[in-house]
Each structure stands twice: as C-alpha cells, then as structure tokens.
PDB file of C-alpha atoms in Angstrom:
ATOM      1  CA  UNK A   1     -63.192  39.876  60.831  1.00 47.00           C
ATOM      2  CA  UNK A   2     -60.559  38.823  57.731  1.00 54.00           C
ATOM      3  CA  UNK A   3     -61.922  39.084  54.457  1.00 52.00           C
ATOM      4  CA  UNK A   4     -62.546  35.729  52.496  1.00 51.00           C
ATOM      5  CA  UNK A   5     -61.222  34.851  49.310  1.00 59.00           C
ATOM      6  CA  UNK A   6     -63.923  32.891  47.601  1.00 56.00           C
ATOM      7  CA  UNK A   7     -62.782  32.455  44.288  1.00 67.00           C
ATOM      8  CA  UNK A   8     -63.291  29.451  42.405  1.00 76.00           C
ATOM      9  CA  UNK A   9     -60.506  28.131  40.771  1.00 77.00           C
ATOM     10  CA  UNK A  10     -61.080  25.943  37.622  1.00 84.00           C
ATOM     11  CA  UNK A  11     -57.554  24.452  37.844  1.00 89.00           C
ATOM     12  CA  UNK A  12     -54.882  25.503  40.154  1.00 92.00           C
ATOM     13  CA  UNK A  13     -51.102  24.418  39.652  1.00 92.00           C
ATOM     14  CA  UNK A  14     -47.543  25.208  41.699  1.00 92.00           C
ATOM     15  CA  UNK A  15     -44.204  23.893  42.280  1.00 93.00           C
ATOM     16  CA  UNK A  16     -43.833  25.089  45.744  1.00 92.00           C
ATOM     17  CA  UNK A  17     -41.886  21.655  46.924  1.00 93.00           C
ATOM     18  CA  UNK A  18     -39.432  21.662  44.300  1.00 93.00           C
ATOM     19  CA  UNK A  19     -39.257  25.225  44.031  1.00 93.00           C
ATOM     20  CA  UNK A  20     -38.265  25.352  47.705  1.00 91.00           C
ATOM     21  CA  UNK A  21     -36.041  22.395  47.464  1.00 93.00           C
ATOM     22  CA  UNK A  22     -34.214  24.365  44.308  1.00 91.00           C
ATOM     23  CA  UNK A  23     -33.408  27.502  46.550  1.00 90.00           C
ATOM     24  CA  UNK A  24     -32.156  25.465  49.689  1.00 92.00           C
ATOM     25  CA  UNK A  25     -29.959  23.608  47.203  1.00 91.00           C
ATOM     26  CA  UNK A  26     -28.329  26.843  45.814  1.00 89.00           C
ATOM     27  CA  UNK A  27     -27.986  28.444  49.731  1.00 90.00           C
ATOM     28  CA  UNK A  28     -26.612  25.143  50.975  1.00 93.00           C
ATOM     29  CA  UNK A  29     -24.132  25.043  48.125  1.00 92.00           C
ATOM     30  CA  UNK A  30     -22.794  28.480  47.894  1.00 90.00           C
ATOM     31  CA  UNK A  31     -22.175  28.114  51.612  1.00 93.00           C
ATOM     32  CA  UNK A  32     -20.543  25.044  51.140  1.00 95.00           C
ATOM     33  CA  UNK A  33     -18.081  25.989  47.906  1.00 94.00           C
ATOM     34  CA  UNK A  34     -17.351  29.642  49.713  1.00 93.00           C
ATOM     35  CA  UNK A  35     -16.639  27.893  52.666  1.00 95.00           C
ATOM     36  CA  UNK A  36     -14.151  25.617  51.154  1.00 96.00           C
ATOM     37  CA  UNK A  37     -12.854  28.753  49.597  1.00 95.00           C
ATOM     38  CA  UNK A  38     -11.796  30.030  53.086  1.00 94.00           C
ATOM     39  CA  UNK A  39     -10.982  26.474  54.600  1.00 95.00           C
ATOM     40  CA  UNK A  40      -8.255  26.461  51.164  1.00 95.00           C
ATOM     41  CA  UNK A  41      -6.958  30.185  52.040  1.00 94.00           C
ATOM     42  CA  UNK A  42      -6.562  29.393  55.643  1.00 95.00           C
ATOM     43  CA  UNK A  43      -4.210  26.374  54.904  1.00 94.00           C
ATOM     44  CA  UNK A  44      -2.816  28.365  52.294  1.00 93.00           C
ATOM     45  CA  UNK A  45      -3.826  25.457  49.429  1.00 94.00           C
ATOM     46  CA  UNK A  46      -3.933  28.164  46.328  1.00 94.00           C
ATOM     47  CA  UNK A  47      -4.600  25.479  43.847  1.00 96.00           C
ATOM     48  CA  UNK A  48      -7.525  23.894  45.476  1.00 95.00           C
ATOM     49  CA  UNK A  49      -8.199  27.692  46.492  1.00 95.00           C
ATOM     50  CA  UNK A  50      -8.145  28.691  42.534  1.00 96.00           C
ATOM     51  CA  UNK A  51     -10.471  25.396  41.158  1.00 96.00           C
ATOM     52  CA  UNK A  52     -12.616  26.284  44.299  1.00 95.00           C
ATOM     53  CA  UNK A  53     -12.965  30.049  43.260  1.00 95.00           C
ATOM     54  CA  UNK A  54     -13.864  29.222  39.364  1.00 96.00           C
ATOM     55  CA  UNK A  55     -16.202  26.168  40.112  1.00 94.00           C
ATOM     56  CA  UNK A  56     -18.030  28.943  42.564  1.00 93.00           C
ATOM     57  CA  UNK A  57     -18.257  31.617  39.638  1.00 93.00           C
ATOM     58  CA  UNK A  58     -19.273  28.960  36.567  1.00 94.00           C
ATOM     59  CA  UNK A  59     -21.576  27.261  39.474  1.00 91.00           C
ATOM     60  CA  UNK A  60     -23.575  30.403  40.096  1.00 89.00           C
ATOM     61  CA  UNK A  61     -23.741  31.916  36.784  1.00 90.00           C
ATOM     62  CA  UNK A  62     -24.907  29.056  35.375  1.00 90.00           C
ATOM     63  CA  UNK A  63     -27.928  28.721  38.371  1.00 86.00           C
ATOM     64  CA  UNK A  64     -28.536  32.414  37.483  1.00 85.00           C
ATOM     65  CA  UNK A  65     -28.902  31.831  33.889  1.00 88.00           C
ATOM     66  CA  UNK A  66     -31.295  29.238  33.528  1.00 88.00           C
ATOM     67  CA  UNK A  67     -33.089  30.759  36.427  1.00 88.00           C
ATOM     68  CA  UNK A  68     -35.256  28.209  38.333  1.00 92.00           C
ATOM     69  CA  UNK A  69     -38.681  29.536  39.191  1.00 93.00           C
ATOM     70  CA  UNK A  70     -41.587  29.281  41.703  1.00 94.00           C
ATOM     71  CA  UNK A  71     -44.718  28.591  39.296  1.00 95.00           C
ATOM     72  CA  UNK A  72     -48.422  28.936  40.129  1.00 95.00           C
ATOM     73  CA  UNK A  73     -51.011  29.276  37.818  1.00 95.00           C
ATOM     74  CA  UNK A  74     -54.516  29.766  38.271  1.00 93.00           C
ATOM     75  CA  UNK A  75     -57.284  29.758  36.019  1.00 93.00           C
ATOM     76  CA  UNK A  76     -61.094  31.094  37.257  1.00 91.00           C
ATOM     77  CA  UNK A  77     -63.914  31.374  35.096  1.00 89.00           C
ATOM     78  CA  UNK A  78     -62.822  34.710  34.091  1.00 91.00           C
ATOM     79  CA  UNK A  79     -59.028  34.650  33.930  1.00 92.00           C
ATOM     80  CA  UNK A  80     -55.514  32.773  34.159  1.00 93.00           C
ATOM     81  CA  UNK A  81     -53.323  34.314  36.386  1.00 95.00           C
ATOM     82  CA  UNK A  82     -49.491  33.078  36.657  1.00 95.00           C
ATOM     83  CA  UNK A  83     -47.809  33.702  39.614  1.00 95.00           C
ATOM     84  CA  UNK A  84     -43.694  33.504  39.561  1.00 94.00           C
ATOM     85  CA  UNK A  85     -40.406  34.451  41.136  1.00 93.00           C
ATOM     86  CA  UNK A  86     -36.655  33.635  40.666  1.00 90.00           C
ATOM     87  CA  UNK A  87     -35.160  31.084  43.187  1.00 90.00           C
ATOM     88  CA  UNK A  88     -31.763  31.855  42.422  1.00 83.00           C
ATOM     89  CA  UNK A  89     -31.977  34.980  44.079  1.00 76.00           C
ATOM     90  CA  UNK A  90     -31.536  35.978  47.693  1.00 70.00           C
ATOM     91  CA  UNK A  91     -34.274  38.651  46.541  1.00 74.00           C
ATOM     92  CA  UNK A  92     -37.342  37.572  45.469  1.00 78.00           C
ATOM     93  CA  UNK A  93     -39.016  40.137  42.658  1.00 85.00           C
ATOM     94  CA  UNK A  94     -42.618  38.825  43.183  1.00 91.00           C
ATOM     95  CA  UNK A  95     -44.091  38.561  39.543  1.00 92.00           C
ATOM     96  CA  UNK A  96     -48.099  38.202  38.121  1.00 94.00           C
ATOM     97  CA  UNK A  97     -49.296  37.494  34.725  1.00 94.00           C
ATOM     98  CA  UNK A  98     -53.733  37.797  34.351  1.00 94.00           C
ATOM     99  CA  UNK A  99     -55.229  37.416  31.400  1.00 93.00           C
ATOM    100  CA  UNK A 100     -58.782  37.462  30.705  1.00 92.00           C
ATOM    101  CA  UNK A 101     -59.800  33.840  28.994  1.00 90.00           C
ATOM    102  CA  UNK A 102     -61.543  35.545  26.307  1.00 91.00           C
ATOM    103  CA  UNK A 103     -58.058  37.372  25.474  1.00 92.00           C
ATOM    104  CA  UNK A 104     -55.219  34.730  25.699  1.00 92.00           C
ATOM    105  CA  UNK A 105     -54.329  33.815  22.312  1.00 91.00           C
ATOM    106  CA  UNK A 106     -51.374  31.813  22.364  1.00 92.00           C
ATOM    107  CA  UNK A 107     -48.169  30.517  24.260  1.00 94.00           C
ATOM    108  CA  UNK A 108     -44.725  29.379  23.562  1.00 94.00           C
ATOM    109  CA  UNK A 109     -41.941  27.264  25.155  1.00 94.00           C
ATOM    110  CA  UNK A 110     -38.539  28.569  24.023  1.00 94.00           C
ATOM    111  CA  UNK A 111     -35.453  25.909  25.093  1.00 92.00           C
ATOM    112  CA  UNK A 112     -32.243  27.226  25.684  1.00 91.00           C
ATOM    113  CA  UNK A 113     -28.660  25.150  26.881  1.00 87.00           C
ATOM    114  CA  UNK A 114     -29.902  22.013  25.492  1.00 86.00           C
ATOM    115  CA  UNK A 115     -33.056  21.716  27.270  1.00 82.00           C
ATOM    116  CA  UNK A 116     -31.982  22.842  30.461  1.00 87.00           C
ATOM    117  CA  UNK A 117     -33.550  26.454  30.265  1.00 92.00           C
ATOM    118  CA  UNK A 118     -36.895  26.591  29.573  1.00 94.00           C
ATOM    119  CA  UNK A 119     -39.457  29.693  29.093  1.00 95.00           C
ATOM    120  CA  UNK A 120     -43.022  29.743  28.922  1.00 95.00           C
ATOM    121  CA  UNK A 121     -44.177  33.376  26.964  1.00 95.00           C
ATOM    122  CA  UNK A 122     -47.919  33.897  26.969  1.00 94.00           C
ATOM    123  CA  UNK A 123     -49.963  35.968  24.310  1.00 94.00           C
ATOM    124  CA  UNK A 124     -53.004  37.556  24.690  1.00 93.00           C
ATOM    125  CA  UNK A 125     -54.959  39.960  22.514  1.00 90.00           C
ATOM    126  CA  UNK A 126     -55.010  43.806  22.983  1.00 85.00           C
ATOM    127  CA  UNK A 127     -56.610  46.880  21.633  1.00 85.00           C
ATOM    128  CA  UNK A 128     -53.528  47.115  19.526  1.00 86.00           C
ATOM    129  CA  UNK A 129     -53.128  43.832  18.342  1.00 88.00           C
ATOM    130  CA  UNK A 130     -51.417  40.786  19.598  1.00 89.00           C
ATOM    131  CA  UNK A 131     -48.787  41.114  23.024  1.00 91.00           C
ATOM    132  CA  UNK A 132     -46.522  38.807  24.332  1.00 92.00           C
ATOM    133  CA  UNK A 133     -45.758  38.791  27.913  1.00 93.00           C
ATOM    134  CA  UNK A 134     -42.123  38.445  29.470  1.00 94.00           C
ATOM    135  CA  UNK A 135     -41.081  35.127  29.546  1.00 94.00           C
ATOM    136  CA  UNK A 136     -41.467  32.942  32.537  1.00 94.00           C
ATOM    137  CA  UNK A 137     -39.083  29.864  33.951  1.00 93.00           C
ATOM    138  CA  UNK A 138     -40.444  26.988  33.816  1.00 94.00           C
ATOM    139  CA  UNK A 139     -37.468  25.322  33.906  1.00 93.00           C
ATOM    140  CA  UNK A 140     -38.489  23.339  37.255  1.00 93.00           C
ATOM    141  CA  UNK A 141     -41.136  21.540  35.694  1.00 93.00           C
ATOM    142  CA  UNK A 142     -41.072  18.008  34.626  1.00 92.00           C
ATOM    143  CA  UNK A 143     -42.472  16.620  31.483  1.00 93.00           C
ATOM    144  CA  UNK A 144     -46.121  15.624  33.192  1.00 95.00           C
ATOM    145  CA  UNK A 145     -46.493  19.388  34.266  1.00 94.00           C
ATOM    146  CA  UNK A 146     -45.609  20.739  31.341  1.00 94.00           C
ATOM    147  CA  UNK A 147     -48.220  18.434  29.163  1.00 94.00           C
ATOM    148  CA  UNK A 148     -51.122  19.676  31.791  1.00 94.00           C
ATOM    149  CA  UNK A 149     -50.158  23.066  31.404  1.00 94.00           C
ATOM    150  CA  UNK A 150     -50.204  22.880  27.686  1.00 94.00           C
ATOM    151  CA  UNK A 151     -52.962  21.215  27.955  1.00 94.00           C
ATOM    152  CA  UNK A 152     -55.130  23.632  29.924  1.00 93.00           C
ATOM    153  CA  UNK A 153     -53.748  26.596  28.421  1.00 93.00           C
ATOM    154  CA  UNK A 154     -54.728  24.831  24.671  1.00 93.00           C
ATOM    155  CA  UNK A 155     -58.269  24.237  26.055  1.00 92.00           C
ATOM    156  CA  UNK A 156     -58.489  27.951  26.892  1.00 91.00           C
ATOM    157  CA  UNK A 157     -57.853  28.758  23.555  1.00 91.00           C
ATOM    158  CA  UNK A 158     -59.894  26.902  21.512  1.00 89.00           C
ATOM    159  CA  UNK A 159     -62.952  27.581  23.435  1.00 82.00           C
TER     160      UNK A 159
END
C-alpha cells in the first residue's frame, strides 16, 4: 500500500498553468526562429538569415535572464516551503526553500529590466544571525499573486 501524505496545508499557491504555458512558448519559438534560420540558408536569403540569427540570440538571452519560474508555496502549521524551477531551461534544476514559521523573518522583491524581472529573497533567522536565501523568480506572477503572497508571508511574520 502507497504511503499518504496527510499534511495540512494552511495556504497552498502555484503557477503551474502559466508556468507551463511560459515553457511551451519558449520551445515553440526557438523551433520556429531556428527553423526560419534554416528555411533562410536553404534559399540562400543571408540577410533575412543574419536578422533571423541575432533576433534568435537577443530572444533567448533575454528569456534566460529574467528567468520565468514554476512557483509553489506551501505553508503548514509548522513551516513555508517554496517550491521552484527555471522554465527557460530544457533542464529543470528542481529547487526547495522550508522555513520553520517561528524562523522566517523577512522577504524582499528586487525588480530588475524595468519591472520585467522580478525576485522574491526570503530571510529567516539562524544560530548565527539573520540568512537570506537565493533569490527566486517570480517574475510569472501577476499583481493579485504577488499581494497574497505578501500578504501571507507578512502574516507569518508578525505573528
């Protein structure tokens, strides 16, 4: 017989949908720009070939830079756990943030290219003072998520 997971989750948030949506979009598109790339070679178009080849480079740097994320948080009675992993990657580096309640002290939202890149970077209190966390993409997230992250995370700490 499987073993159960019967945790109780106070509040329980992801972005699954649009996180999926995000990594089809960057698949679909590389596919599509490369193979323009080879449709402009084969008909020997080098100026279409050349915009092709530099709208492909800027294009994915600029999707690996502000890195869109799967986010999942999870807060029990005893902990917030945050759950995340790149999109913009054909390999997926599997990430997890926990944090016992009674130890989170603080978060931050750093902005980056006007907006566009956004990082959440969670505190918590150790035996040797405060510690910050990596930061975490959150650039997928609309306004409404954001507030009712903040707004759990804020609740967390002042209790």
């Amino acid at each position: 017989m499987a073993a159960t997971d019967n945790t109780k989750f106070i509040f329980q948030f992801n972005n699954k949908a649009k996180s999926t949506n995000s990594f089809v979009l960057y698949i679909v598109s590389g596919l599509v720009l490369v193979g323009l790339g080879f449709l402009f070679l084969a008909k020997s178009w080098y100026v279409p070939l050349i915009i092709d080849s530099i709208i492909t480079i800027v294009y994915f740097y600029f999707f690996s830079y502000i890195k869109p994320s799967f986010f999942e948080m999870l807060v029990t009675e005893r902990e917030v756990k945050v759950n995340y992993y790149s999109v913009s990657s054909a390999m997926r580096s599997y990430n997890t943030i926990e944090v016992p309640l009674k130890q989170l002290r603080g978060y931050e939202v750093k902005r980056k290219l006007w907006g566009l890149k956004k990082e959440l970077i969670i505190s918590m209190e150790s035996k040797y003072g405060f510690a910050d966390f990596p930061p975490v993409s959150i650039t997928l997230l609309n306004k409404k998520e954001l507030s009712q992250i903040f707004h759990v995370l804020k609740k967390i700490i002042d209790s």
